[in-house]
Short mmCIF file of C-alpha atoms and ligand atoms in Angstrom, two decimals:
data_model
loop_
_atom_site.label_atom_id
_atom_site.label_comp_id
_atom_site.label_asym_id
_atom_site.label_seq_id
_atom_site.Cartn_x
_atom_site.Cartn_y
_atom_site.Cartn_z
CA MET A 1 -115.49 87.25 -128.09
CA PRO A 2 -112.08 88.57 -128.64
CA LYS A 3 -110.01 89.29 -125.66
CA GLU A 4 -109.42 93.02 -125.30
CA TYR A 5 -105.84 94.71 -124.83
CA ASP A 6 -104.38 98.06 -124.88
CA LEU A 7 -101.53 96.78 -127.01
CA VAL A 8 -100.89 93.51 -129.04
CA ILE A 9 -97.37 92.95 -130.32
CA ILE A 10 -96.77 90.70 -133.26
CA GLY A 11 -93.25 89.22 -132.76
CA ALA A 12 -91.25 88.76 -129.49
CA GLY A 13 -87.89 89.47 -130.83
CA THR A 14 -85.60 92.04 -129.24
CA GLY A 15 -87.85 94.84 -130.30
CA GLY A 16 -91.15 93.13 -129.52
CA TYR A 17 -90.43 91.84 -126.22
CA THR A 18 -88.72 95.17 -125.04
CA ALA A 19 -91.83 97.01 -126.06
CA ALA A 20 -94.05 94.48 -124.21
CA VAL A 21 -92.15 94.95 -120.95
CA LYS A 22 -92.03 98.74 -121.19
CA ALA A 23 -95.80 98.71 -122.07
CA ALA A 24 -96.71 96.59 -119.16
CA LYS A 25 -94.50 98.60 -116.80
CA GLU A 26 -96.48 101.61 -117.87
CA GLY A 27 -99.74 100.07 -117.10
CA LEU A 28 -101.00 98.99 -120.64
CA LYS A 29 -102.76 95.59 -120.77
CA THR A 30 -100.37 93.91 -123.28
CA ALA A 31 -100.10 90.59 -125.37
CA VAL A 32 -97.58 89.36 -127.42
CA VAL A 33 -97.96 86.95 -130.40
CA GLU A 34 -94.80 84.73 -131.21
CA LYS A 35 -94.72 81.95 -133.63
CA ASP A 36 -91.42 80.84 -132.72
CA ARG A 37 -89.11 81.45 -129.71
CA GLU A 38 -89.19 84.52 -127.43
CA GLY A 39 -86.00 86.59 -128.13
CA GLY A 40 -86.20 86.35 -131.96
CA THR A 41 -83.39 86.61 -134.33
CA CYS A 42 -80.98 88.30 -131.93
CA LEU A 43 -81.17 85.56 -129.30
CA HIS A 44 -81.49 82.59 -131.52
CA GLN A 45 -80.03 83.42 -134.94
CA GLY A 46 -78.21 86.61 -134.67
CA CYS A 47 -76.24 88.58 -132.08
CA ILE A 48 -75.92 86.12 -129.15
CA PRO A 49 -75.20 82.84 -130.92
CA SER A 50 -72.69 84.47 -133.26
CA LYS A 51 -70.85 86.21 -130.46
CA ALA A 52 -70.76 83.06 -128.43
CA LEU A 53 -69.09 81.28 -131.47
CA LEU A 54 -66.84 84.28 -131.90
CA LYS A 55 -65.71 84.01 -128.23
CA SER A 56 -64.69 80.50 -128.63
CA ALA A 57 -62.84 81.13 -131.84
CA GLU A 58 -61.00 84.03 -130.17
CA MET A 59 -60.10 81.78 -127.25
CA TYR A 60 -58.89 79.06 -129.49
CA ARG A 61 -56.65 81.64 -131.53
CA GLU A 62 -55.43 83.31 -128.36
CA MET A 63 -54.32 79.92 -126.69
CA GLN A 64 -52.31 79.09 -129.88
CA GLU A 65 -50.78 82.55 -129.35
CA SER A 66 -50.18 82.36 -125.57
CA ALA A 67 -46.34 81.96 -125.81
CA GLN A 68 -46.01 85.70 -126.22
CA TYR A 69 -47.45 86.02 -122.70
CA GLY A 70 -45.04 83.68 -121.41
CA ILE A 71 -47.40 80.65 -121.32
CA SER A 72 -47.00 77.62 -123.17
CA ALA A 73 -50.09 75.73 -124.08
CA SER A 74 -49.49 72.52 -125.78
CA ASP A 75 -52.13 70.28 -127.31
CA VAL A 76 -54.69 73.07 -127.82
CA THR A 77 -57.54 71.00 -129.36
CA LEU A 78 -60.85 72.44 -130.77
CA GLN A 79 -63.70 70.47 -129.82
CA PHE A 80 -66.51 72.03 -132.04
CA ASP A 81 -69.36 70.02 -130.60
CA LYS A 82 -68.49 71.45 -127.10
CA VAL A 83 -68.28 74.91 -128.62
CA GLN A 84 -71.67 74.55 -130.08
CA SER A 85 -73.20 73.25 -126.83
CA ARG A 86 -71.61 76.05 -124.96
CA LYS A 87 -73.36 78.40 -127.47
CA ASP A 88 -76.57 76.57 -127.09
CA THR A 89 -76.27 76.93 -123.16
CA VAL A 90 -75.74 80.72 -123.41
CA VAL A 91 -78.75 81.23 -125.81
CA GLU A 92 -81.11 78.91 -123.35
CA GLN A 93 -79.93 80.91 -120.36
CA LEU A 94 -80.81 84.25 -122.02
CA HIS A 95 -84.15 82.63 -123.45
CA ARG A 96 -85.27 81.81 -119.97
CA GLY A 97 -84.40 85.39 -118.97
CA VAL A 98 -86.57 86.87 -121.60
CA LYS A 99 -89.45 84.56 -120.79
CA SER A 100 -89.24 85.41 -117.14
CA LEU A 101 -89.16 89.15 -117.81
CA MET A 102 -92.46 88.79 -119.74
CA ASN A 103 -94.10 86.66 -117.19
CA LYS A 104 -93.01 88.98 -114.34
CA ASP A 105 -94.79 91.82 -115.92
CA SER A 106 -97.89 89.69 -116.61
CA ILE A 107 -97.80 89.98 -120.39
CA ASP A 108 -100.02 87.37 -122.12
CA ILE A 109 -98.02 85.20 -124.52
CA TYR A 110 -99.88 83.71 -127.45
CA LYS A 111 -97.69 81.02 -129.25
CA GLY A 112 -98.66 81.07 -132.96
CA THR A 113 -98.91 83.36 -136.10
CA GLY A 114 -100.42 86.64 -135.61
CA ARG A 115 -102.43 88.32 -138.49
CA ILE A 116 -104.16 91.84 -138.64
CA LEU A 117 -107.75 91.61 -139.94
CA GLY A 118 -109.52 94.49 -141.64
CA PRO A 119 -112.52 96.23 -140.11
CA SER A 120 -115.15 93.71 -138.66
CA ILE A 121 -118.08 93.47 -136.38
CA PHE A 122 -115.74 93.62 -133.46
CA SER A 123 -113.86 96.93 -134.64
CA PRO A 124 -114.55 99.54 -137.14
CA ARG A 125 -111.01 99.80 -138.09
CA ALA A 126 -108.36 97.33 -139.04
CA GLY A 127 -106.62 95.88 -136.25
CA THR A 128 -108.40 92.80 -134.81
CA ILE A 129 -105.59 90.05 -134.55
CA SER A 130 -106.26 86.50 -135.24
CA VAL A 131 -103.86 83.92 -133.65
CA GLU A 132 -103.40 80.70 -135.40
CA ARG A 133 -101.73 78.83 -132.36
CA ASN A 134 -99.16 76.36 -132.64
CA ASP A 135 -99.22 75.18 -129.01
CA GLU A 136 -102.26 73.02 -129.05
CA GLN A 137 -104.42 75.78 -127.67
CA GLU A 138 -107.39 77.09 -129.40
CA ASN A 139 -107.05 79.78 -132.03
CA ALA A 140 -107.76 83.18 -130.58
CA MET A 141 -109.02 86.63 -131.44
CA LEU A 142 -107.48 89.67 -129.91
CA LEU A 143 -109.06 93.17 -129.95
CA PRO A 144 -106.39 95.66 -129.11
CA LYS A 145 -106.46 99.41 -128.82
CA HIS A 146 -103.08 99.59 -130.40
CA VAL A 147 -100.92 97.08 -132.70
CA MET A 148 -97.18 96.72 -132.96
CA ILE A 149 -95.63 94.83 -135.89
CA ALA A 150 -92.30 93.70 -134.70
CA THR A 151 -92.01 90.62 -137.14
CA GLY A 152 -88.44 91.07 -137.89
CA SER A 153 -86.44 89.87 -140.99
CA ARG A 154 -84.81 86.77 -142.52
CA PRO A 155 -81.82 86.16 -144.53
CA ARG A 156 -82.07 87.36 -148.18
CA GLN A 157 -81.82 84.59 -150.77
CA PHE A 158 -79.48 84.87 -153.82
CA PRO A 159 -81.38 84.04 -157.04
CA GLY A 160 -79.92 80.87 -158.50
CA LEU A 161 -77.89 80.05 -155.52
CA GLU A 162 -80.46 79.26 -152.99
CA ALA A 163 -79.58 78.12 -149.66
CA ASP A 164 -80.28 74.34 -149.16
CA GLY A 165 -78.86 74.36 -145.51
CA THR A 166 -75.96 71.89 -146.30
CA THR A 167 -73.52 73.20 -148.86
CA ILE A 168 -75.06 76.58 -149.41
CA MET A 169 -75.98 78.19 -146.21
CA THR A 170 -77.43 81.23 -144.65
CA SER A 171 -76.38 82.63 -141.20
CA ASP A 172 -79.10 80.57 -139.70
CA HIS A 173 -77.53 77.43 -140.96
CA ALA A 174 -73.98 78.43 -140.14
CA LEU A 175 -74.66 78.91 -136.59
CA GLU A 176 -75.84 75.47 -136.18
CA LEU A 177 -73.10 73.69 -137.99
CA ASN A 178 -72.23 70.22 -136.45
CA GLU A 179 -68.73 70.41 -137.90
CA LEU A 180 -66.52 72.87 -139.59
CA PRO A 181 -65.81 72.64 -143.21
CA ALA A 182 -62.11 72.70 -144.45
CA SER A 183 -63.03 75.72 -146.65
CA ILE A 184 -65.71 78.27 -146.99
CA ILE A 185 -66.81 81.09 -149.41
CA ILE A 186 -68.61 83.91 -147.91
CA VAL A 187 -70.80 85.75 -150.35
CA GLY A 188 -71.13 89.45 -148.93
CA GLY A 189 -68.48 91.44 -146.91
CA GLY A 190 -70.81 93.36 -144.59
CA VAL A 191 -71.09 93.14 -140.93
CA ILE A 192 -72.33 89.58 -140.85
CA GLY A 193 -69.95 88.34 -143.54
CA VAL A 194 -66.92 89.88 -141.84
CA GLU A 195 -67.86 88.24 -138.41
CA PHE A 196 -68.25 84.99 -140.09
CA ALA A 197 -64.94 85.33 -141.81
CA SER A 198 -63.01 86.30 -138.75
CA MET A 199 -64.61 83.50 -136.77
CA MET A 200 -64.16 80.80 -139.48
CA SER A 201 -60.51 81.82 -139.90
CA ASP A 202 -59.78 81.64 -136.20
CA PHE A 203 -61.29 78.12 -136.25
CA GLY A 204 -58.78 77.22 -138.83
CA VAL A 205 -61.15 77.08 -141.73
CA GLU A 206 -59.78 78.57 -145.18
CA VAL A 207 -61.88 81.49 -145.88
CA THR A 208 -62.72 83.41 -149.12
CA VAL A 209 -64.99 86.54 -149.10
CA ILE A 210 -66.76 88.02 -152.26
CA GLU A 211 -67.91 91.40 -151.85
CA ASN A 212 -69.69 93.18 -154.74
CA THR A 213 -68.62 96.86 -153.68
CA SER A 214 -65.30 98.26 -153.84
CA ARG A 215 -64.53 97.53 -150.04
CA LEU A 216 -65.55 95.30 -147.11
CA LEU A 217 -68.01 96.97 -144.66
CA PRO A 218 -69.36 99.44 -147.16
CA GLN A 219 -71.22 101.42 -144.46
CA GLU A 220 -67.96 102.17 -142.43
CA ASP A 221 -65.40 104.83 -142.72
CA GLN A 222 -62.90 103.97 -145.50
CA ASP A 223 -59.99 103.88 -143.16
CA VAL A 224 -61.77 101.28 -140.97
CA ALA A 225 -62.72 99.13 -143.98
CA LYS A 226 -59.19 99.34 -145.43
CA GLU A 227 -57.78 98.24 -142.19
CA MET A 228 -60.20 95.34 -141.84
CA GLU A 229 -59.31 94.01 -145.32
CA LYS A 230 -55.70 94.39 -144.46
CA SER A 231 -55.98 92.57 -141.22
CA LEU A 232 -58.16 89.66 -142.59
CA LYS A 233 -55.64 89.37 -145.56
CA ASN A 234 -52.79 89.01 -143.13
CA ARG A 235 -54.61 86.21 -141.52
CA GLY A 236 -54.84 84.33 -144.71
CA VAL A 237 -58.27 85.29 -145.64
CA HIS A 238 -58.83 85.58 -149.51
CA ILE A 239 -60.89 88.62 -150.37
CA TYR A 240 -62.27 89.74 -153.62
CA THR A 241 -63.85 93.15 -153.58
CA ALA A 242 -65.72 94.47 -156.49
CA GLY A 243 -66.51 90.64 -157.17
CA ASN A 244 -69.54 89.17 -158.33
CA VAL A 245 -70.83 85.61 -158.17
CA LEU A 246 -72.29 84.85 -161.62
CA GLU A 247 -73.72 81.22 -161.06
CA LYS A 248 -73.30 77.88 -159.24
CA LYS A 249 -71.23 75.62 -161.51
CA TYR A 250 -71.31 72.55 -159.61
CA SER A 251 -72.24 71.17 -156.20
CA ASP A 252 -72.21 67.81 -154.50
CA GLU A 253 -72.42 66.87 -150.76
CA ASP A 254 -68.82 67.76 -150.20
CA SER A 255 -68.14 70.93 -152.29
CA VAL A 256 -69.58 73.71 -154.32
CA THR A 257 -67.89 75.43 -157.24
CA LEU A 258 -69.02 78.98 -158.13
CA GLN A 259 -68.32 81.08 -161.27
CA VAL A 260 -67.26 84.39 -159.94
CA GLU A 261 -65.79 87.53 -161.87
CA GLN A 262 -63.72 90.39 -160.51
CA ASN A 263 -63.03 93.44 -162.90
CA GLY A 264 -64.67 91.67 -165.80
CA GLN A 265 -62.33 88.60 -165.29
CA PRO A 266 -64.48 85.37 -164.77
CA PHE A 267 -62.87 82.51 -162.66
CA GLU A 268 -63.94 79.45 -160.63
CA LEU A 269 -63.84 79.08 -156.77
CA THR A 270 -64.37 75.95 -155.03
CA ALA A 271 -65.07 75.37 -151.32
CA GLY A 272 -66.78 72.83 -148.91
CA LYS A 273 -69.45 75.41 -148.11
CA VAL A 274 -70.76 78.59 -149.25
CA LEU A 275 -72.34 81.07 -146.77
CA LEU A 276 -74.71 83.77 -148.05
CA CYS A 277 -74.49 87.05 -146.05
CA ILE A 278 -76.11 89.50 -148.56
CA GLY A 279 -78.70 91.31 -146.23
CA ARG A 280 -81.91 90.77 -144.57
CA GLN A 281 -85.51 90.80 -145.84
CA ALA A 282 -88.19 92.22 -143.77
CA ASN A 283 -91.15 89.72 -142.56
CA ILE A 284 -94.00 91.58 -144.06
CA GLU A 285 -95.77 88.58 -145.68
CA ASP A 286 -98.67 86.72 -144.09
CA ILE A 287 -99.33 89.27 -141.38
CA GLY A 288 -102.52 90.88 -142.71
CA ILE A 289 -101.07 93.96 -144.21
CA GLU A 290 -103.39 93.60 -147.24
CA ASN A 291 -106.29 93.98 -144.74
CA THR A 292 -105.18 97.53 -143.76
CA ASP A 293 -104.02 100.74 -145.48
CA ILE A 294 -100.43 100.27 -144.25
CA GLU A 295 -98.03 101.18 -146.96
CA THR A 296 -94.79 99.21 -147.79
CA GLU A 297 -92.03 100.49 -149.92
CA ASN A 298 -88.93 98.47 -151.03
CA GLY A 299 -90.21 95.50 -148.87
CA VAL A 300 -90.33 97.30 -145.59
CA VAL A 301 -93.26 98.84 -143.59
CA VAL A 302 -93.39 102.70 -144.05
CA THR A 303 -93.69 104.57 -140.81
CA ASP A 304 -93.26 108.04 -139.37
CA GLY A 305 -90.43 108.84 -136.96
CA ALA A 306 -92.53 107.41 -133.99
CA GLY A 307 -93.13 104.14 -135.88
CA ARG A 308 -96.79 104.88 -136.82
CA THR A 309 -97.95 103.37 -139.90
CA LYS A 310 -100.63 105.08 -142.25
CA GLU A 311 -103.05 103.26 -139.81
CA THR A 312 -102.06 105.51 -136.98
CA HIS A 313 -102.97 102.84 -134.13
CA ILE A 314 -100.80 100.38 -135.81
CA TYR A 315 -96.95 100.69 -135.27
CA ALA A 316 -94.20 98.98 -136.84
CA ILE A 317 -90.63 98.74 -135.19
CA GLY A 318 -87.30 97.10 -135.85
CA ASP A 319 -86.04 95.15 -138.65
CA VAL A 320 -89.47 95.07 -140.44
CA ARG A 321 -89.34 98.73 -140.82
CA GLY A 322 -85.84 98.58 -142.51
CA GLY A 323 -83.26 101.12 -141.85
CA MET A 324 -80.35 100.27 -139.38
CA GLN A 325 -81.39 96.48 -138.82
CA LEU A 326 -79.69 96.24 -135.45
CA ALA A 327 -80.94 95.04 -131.99
CA HIS A 328 -80.62 98.18 -130.30
CA THR A 329 -82.45 100.10 -132.93
CA ALA A 330 -85.26 97.71 -132.60
CA SER A 331 -85.49 97.99 -128.88
CA ARG A 332 -85.28 101.80 -128.85
CA GLU A 333 -87.94 102.05 -131.57
CA GLY A 334 -90.23 99.65 -129.65
CA ILE A 335 -89.85 101.93 -126.57
CA ASN A 336 -90.52 105.09 -128.55
CA ALA A 337 -93.70 103.54 -130.12
CA VAL A 338 -95.00 102.80 -126.54
CA GLU A 339 -94.08 106.35 -125.35
CA ASP A 340 -95.88 107.72 -128.54
CA MET A 341 -99.03 105.65 -127.57
CA LEU A 342 -98.73 107.41 -124.23
CA MET A 343 -98.80 110.94 -126.01
CA ARG A 344 -95.15 111.68 -124.81
CA MET A 345 -93.74 112.62 -128.11
CA PRO A 346 -90.35 110.76 -128.06
CA GLU A 347 -87.43 112.07 -130.10
CA PRO A 348 -87.18 109.72 -133.22
CA VAL A 349 -84.15 107.23 -133.45
CA ASP A 350 -81.51 109.56 -135.33
CA PRO A 351 -79.34 107.05 -137.26
CA ALA A 352 -76.44 109.39 -136.85
CA ARG A 353 -76.50 108.49 -133.05
CA VAL A 354 -76.75 104.90 -133.36
CA PRO A 355 -73.52 102.76 -132.89
CA ARG A 356 -72.57 100.31 -135.31
CA CYS A 357 -70.36 97.30 -134.25
CA THR A 358 -68.59 94.41 -135.90
CA TYR A 359 -67.50 91.72 -133.49
CA SER A 360 -64.70 90.49 -135.46
CA ARG A 361 -60.95 90.13 -134.34
CA PRO A 362 -60.07 93.05 -134.27
CA GLU A 363 -63.51 94.81 -133.81
CA THR A 364 -64.81 97.73 -135.42
CA ALA A 365 -67.29 100.29 -133.75
CA SER A 366 -68.44 103.65 -135.15
CA ILE A 367 -71.06 106.20 -134.64
CA GLY A 368 -72.14 109.26 -136.78
CA TRP A 369 -70.79 110.34 -140.08
CA THR A 370 -67.82 109.01 -141.77
CA GLN A 371 -65.14 111.39 -142.99
CA GLU A 372 -66.60 111.35 -146.39
CA GLN A 373 -70.15 111.92 -145.49
CA ALA A 374 -69.14 114.66 -143.07
CA GLU A 375 -66.96 116.38 -145.77
CA ASN A 376 -70.15 116.30 -148.04
CA ARG A 377 -72.30 117.91 -145.44
CA TYR A 378 -70.08 120.45 -143.64
CA GLU A 379 -67.73 123.02 -144.80
CA TYR A 380 -64.86 122.67 -142.54
CA VAL A 381 -64.16 119.17 -141.13
CA LYS A 382 -61.21 118.34 -138.86
CA VAL A 383 -60.11 114.86 -138.57
CA SER A 384 -57.44 112.96 -136.20
CA ARG A 385 -56.34 109.58 -136.09
CA VAL A 386 -54.52 107.85 -133.13
CA PRO A 387 -53.18 104.26 -133.21
CA PHE A 388 -53.73 101.91 -130.18
CA GLN A 389 -49.93 101.56 -130.43
CA ALA A 390 -49.66 104.95 -128.48
CA LEU A 391 -51.47 103.48 -125.44
CA GLY A 392 -49.75 101.76 -122.46
CA ARG A 393 -52.85 99.41 -122.07
CA ALA A 394 -52.79 98.25 -125.44
CA VAL A 395 -49.16 97.19 -125.26
CA VAL A 396 -49.69 95.59 -121.96
CA GLN A 397 -52.60 93.44 -123.52
CA GLY A 398 -50.58 92.78 -126.63
CA LYS A 399 -53.32 94.16 -128.87
CA THR A 400 -51.87 97.22 -130.54
CA GLU A 401 -53.45 96.87 -133.94
CA GLY A 402 -55.90 99.60 -134.85
CA PHE A 403 -56.86 103.22 -134.24
CA VAL A 404 -59.57 105.56 -133.31
CA LYS A 405 -60.54 108.39 -135.62
CA PHE A 406 -62.40 111.45 -134.74
CA VAL A 407 -64.48 113.43 -137.23
CA VAL A 408 -65.13 116.98 -135.94
CA ASN A 409 -66.84 120.02 -137.28
CA GLY A 410 -64.25 122.56 -137.42
CA ALA A 411 -66.60 125.44 -137.19
CA ASN A 412 -68.35 124.70 -133.92
CA ASP A 413 -66.16 121.72 -132.34
CA ASP A 414 -69.23 119.16 -132.60
CA LEU A 415 -68.34 115.72 -132.75
CA LEU A 416 -69.56 114.27 -136.11
CA GLY A 417 -68.20 110.90 -136.11
CA VAL A 418 -66.23 108.45 -134.22
CA HIS A 419 -64.62 105.35 -136.14
CA MET A 420 -62.49 102.74 -134.38
CA PHE A 421 -60.90 99.62 -135.36
CA GLY A 422 -59.18 97.48 -132.68
CA ASP A 423 -59.51 95.17 -129.58
CA GLY A 424 -62.47 96.10 -127.26
CA VAL A 425 -63.85 99.04 -129.25
CA THR A 426 -67.46 97.72 -129.11
CA GLU A 427 -67.18 98.36 -125.52
CA LEU A 428 -65.34 101.90 -125.88
CA ILE A 429 -67.90 103.29 -128.35
CA SER A 430 -70.55 104.03 -125.80
CA GLU A 431 -68.51 106.86 -124.69
CA ALA A 432 -68.87 108.41 -127.98
CA SER A 433 -72.62 107.55 -127.94
CA LEU A 434 -72.96 109.53 -124.62
CA ALA A 435 -70.93 112.33 -125.96
CA MET A 436 -73.20 112.78 -128.89
CA LEU A 437 -76.37 112.27 -126.89
CA VAL A 438 -75.35 115.15 -124.74
CA ASP A 439 -73.95 117.20 -127.70
CA ALA A 440 -70.38 117.19 -126.04
CA ALA A 441 -67.91 119.30 -127.71
CA ASN A 442 -64.57 117.77 -128.88
CA THR A 443 -62.77 119.91 -126.23
CA GLU A 444 -65.02 118.44 -123.41
CA LEU A 445 -63.87 115.00 -124.53
CA ALA A 446 -60.20 116.11 -124.36
CA GLU A 447 -60.67 117.38 -120.91
CA THR A 448 -62.54 114.22 -119.65
CA ILE A 449 -60.20 112.17 -117.24
CA HIS A 450 -59.79 108.63 -118.31
CA PRO A 451 -58.31 106.14 -116.18
CA HIS A 452 -54.78 104.99 -116.71
CA PRO A 453 -53.85 102.55 -118.03
CA SER A 454 -56.90 101.91 -120.04
CA LEU A 455 -58.05 101.71 -123.68
CA SER A 456 -60.44 104.62 -122.96
CA GLU A 457 -57.43 106.99 -122.88
CA ILE A 458 -57.43 106.97 -126.62
CA PHE A 459 -60.64 109.02 -126.53
CA GLY A 460 -58.73 111.87 -124.95
CA GLU A 461 -55.76 111.65 -127.15
CA ALA A 462 -58.02 111.58 -130.30
CA ALA A 463 -59.83 114.62 -129.22
CA LEU A 464 -56.51 116.44 -128.55
CA ALA A 465 -55.13 115.23 -131.67
CA VAL A 466 -57.98 117.19 -133.52
CA GLU A 467 -56.14 120.33 -132.32
CA ASN A 468 -52.65 118.78 -133.00
CA ARG A 469 -52.31 118.80 -129.22
CA ALA A 470 -52.00 115.01 -128.39
CA ILE A 471 -49.57 113.93 -125.60
CA HIS A 472 -48.80 110.46 -126.62
CA PHE A 473 -48.75 110.66 -130.25
C1 LIG B 501 -75.93 86.46 -137.87
C2 LIG B 501 -76.46 87.81 -137.28
C3 LIG B 501 -75.82 88.45 -136.19
C4 LIG B 501 -76.38 89.74 -135.81
N1 LIG B 501 -75.55 90.48 -134.93
C5 LIG B 501 -76.12 91.57 -134.36
C6 LIG B 501 -75.43 92.28 -133.40
O1 LIG B 501 -74.25 91.80 -132.87
N2 LIG B 501 -75.90 93.50 -132.82
C7 LIG B 501 -77.07 93.90 -133.34
O2 LIG B 501 -77.49 94.99 -132.86
N3 LIG B 501 -77.79 93.24 -134.26
C8 LIG B 501 -77.51 92.05 -134.75
N4 LIG B 501 -78.09 91.38 -135.66
C9 LIG B 501 -79.30 91.92 -136.15
C10 LIG B 501 -80.44 91.72 -135.06
O3 LIG B 501 -80.52 90.41 -134.65
C11 LIG B 501 -81.82 92.27 -135.54
O4 LIG B 501 -81.64 93.54 -135.89
C12 LIG B 501 -82.71 92.15 -134.50
O5 LIG B 501 -83.10 90.82 -134.05
C13 LIG B 501 -84.21 92.82 -134.82
O6 LIG B 501 -85.12 92.66 -134.00
P1 LIG B 501 -86.75 92.75 -134.16
O7 LIG B 501 -87.47 92.56 -132.98
O8 LIG B 501 -86.97 93.65 -135.25
O9 LIG B 501 -86.95 91.34 -135.02
P2 LIG B 501 -86.58 89.72 -134.68
O10 LIG B 501 -85.34 89.53 -133.77
O11 LIG B 501 -86.24 89.23 -136.01
O12 LIG B 501 -87.87 89.16 -134.15
C14 LIG B 501 -89.04 89.00 -134.86
C15 LIG B 501 -89.96 87.80 -134.26
O13 LIG B 501 -91.31 88.02 -134.94
C16 LIG B 501 -91.80 86.67 -134.94
N5 LIG B 501 -92.75 86.70 -136.00
C17 LIG B 501 -92.63 86.85 -137.36
N6 LIG B 501 -93.83 87.00 -137.98
C18 LIG B 501 -94.66 86.52 -137.07
C19 LIG B 501 -95.96 86.34 -136.93
N7 LIG B 501 -96.92 86.43 -138.11
N8 LIG B 501 -96.76 86.00 -135.81
C20 LIG B 501 -95.89 85.96 -134.79
N9 LIG B 501 -94.76 85.96 -134.77
C21 LIG B 501 -94.01 86.47 -135.77
C22 LIG B 501 -90.43 85.93 -135.24
O14 LIG B 501 -90.56 84.43 -135.05
C23 LIG B 501 -89.29 86.51 -134.45
O15 LIG B 501 -89.41 85.91 -133.10
C24 LIG B 501 -77.60 90.06 -136.13
C25 LIG B 501 -78.35 89.49 -137.04
C26 LIG B 501 -77.76 88.31 -137.51
C27 LIG B 501 -78.52 87.51 -138.63
#
């Protein structure tokens, strides 16, 4: 007989495990089916391992540049095997944390592949879950009142340039490299491509980026994208925007040659490795969607604002639902779906209030509308831009590159967007996130007292600058 649950979640990534803990804390009898490791992409192939490697890359670069702080460090040596083992230790520590969170809340974890079955003798509606176990336990049948699909996504493949894990890699492979190549071509200049470009360049790899739109970070404000391009170029990264990979000309164990074109001009590029960063594809196959009335569109599961699919007892959250494929969106959507099951009518996630970060050196962080988007939506838009150069703390830190840009509705003083490029901005963005949540007016940000000296002072200055009242700029 199937085991009964209030909620069964397929996938224990960021979205799935967060929803499971939330549901268990609310008293719902909860099970999670996970075919790989708890923590999903974010913990094992995404946010955490990439940031651990980026941290080592940044340390390596900073130690080489330590003379500016009066410290001479000779013989700065990169031991990439140790960099990788530190990253593995970080991931393992957090993996243990996720497992213990789920154990503490008495969530049943089934290791294996979960599939949704159609109506059966157990249930008149789609939703019984079959679990094909991969932990030597017997396969299982689970009968939940609610189902949550949280199966995430995987790297998108490039037709004709399929990743083989050796010379042609996805981000999954690049995070597990045993040694660094002398050179790398990164196909795709979005967030993941830019993070790898920054990391590889700091590790001393010769980096080329090919991006098929007219600029890096196409989702970001133009000013941020432009500065990022300038900064990477200053570090010796070769960047081809409006560039396309036409085909693979040649590859052997040590190198790959690609036929590329930019502005109609074909040319060849050769490097030790190619890294594909061209987006993510939702995991909608082999989970039994065909046994249900659930709709999919453009490769993602269609839901309403609360995450309900067309089968209203089946929810989908996180990357499998498309949209902003970010860990913090996945976890919020998971929490909201549980709230919806409890009939609490949560506010849908508003993409204009979700922070977006690139953990390169320097970083980018933003929230809300870009200047261009705001000008298309509102009649009277005011903009300010304040450089970190104006701040004592930035000068002290030796990190004056970058700026903060505010986009404000001139008609009512509403903050419409905040866009930042600079050291530490991925931490600063949370102030803008809170400001937007509580609908703070620009003048309220100007009145907020920020500690001195701190990078956060730039918020007050940027808010004042909207009214041409900035003190330090
Ligand atoms: C290199 C890289 C860097 C990133 N950096 C960031 C970052 O800095 N910040 C950020 O917010 N986001 C980042 N992301 C994105 C982030 O990792 C994802 O948005 C997030 O992991 C999505 O969570 P999820 O729960 O939807 O899916 P996932 O984390 O992908 O989890 C899905 C889980 O479902 C399991 N699963 C799939 N099918 C089945 C099945 N049939 N049965 C059982 N289990 C199944 C999978 O094994 C997996 O564990 C990054 C991604 C990459 C690739």
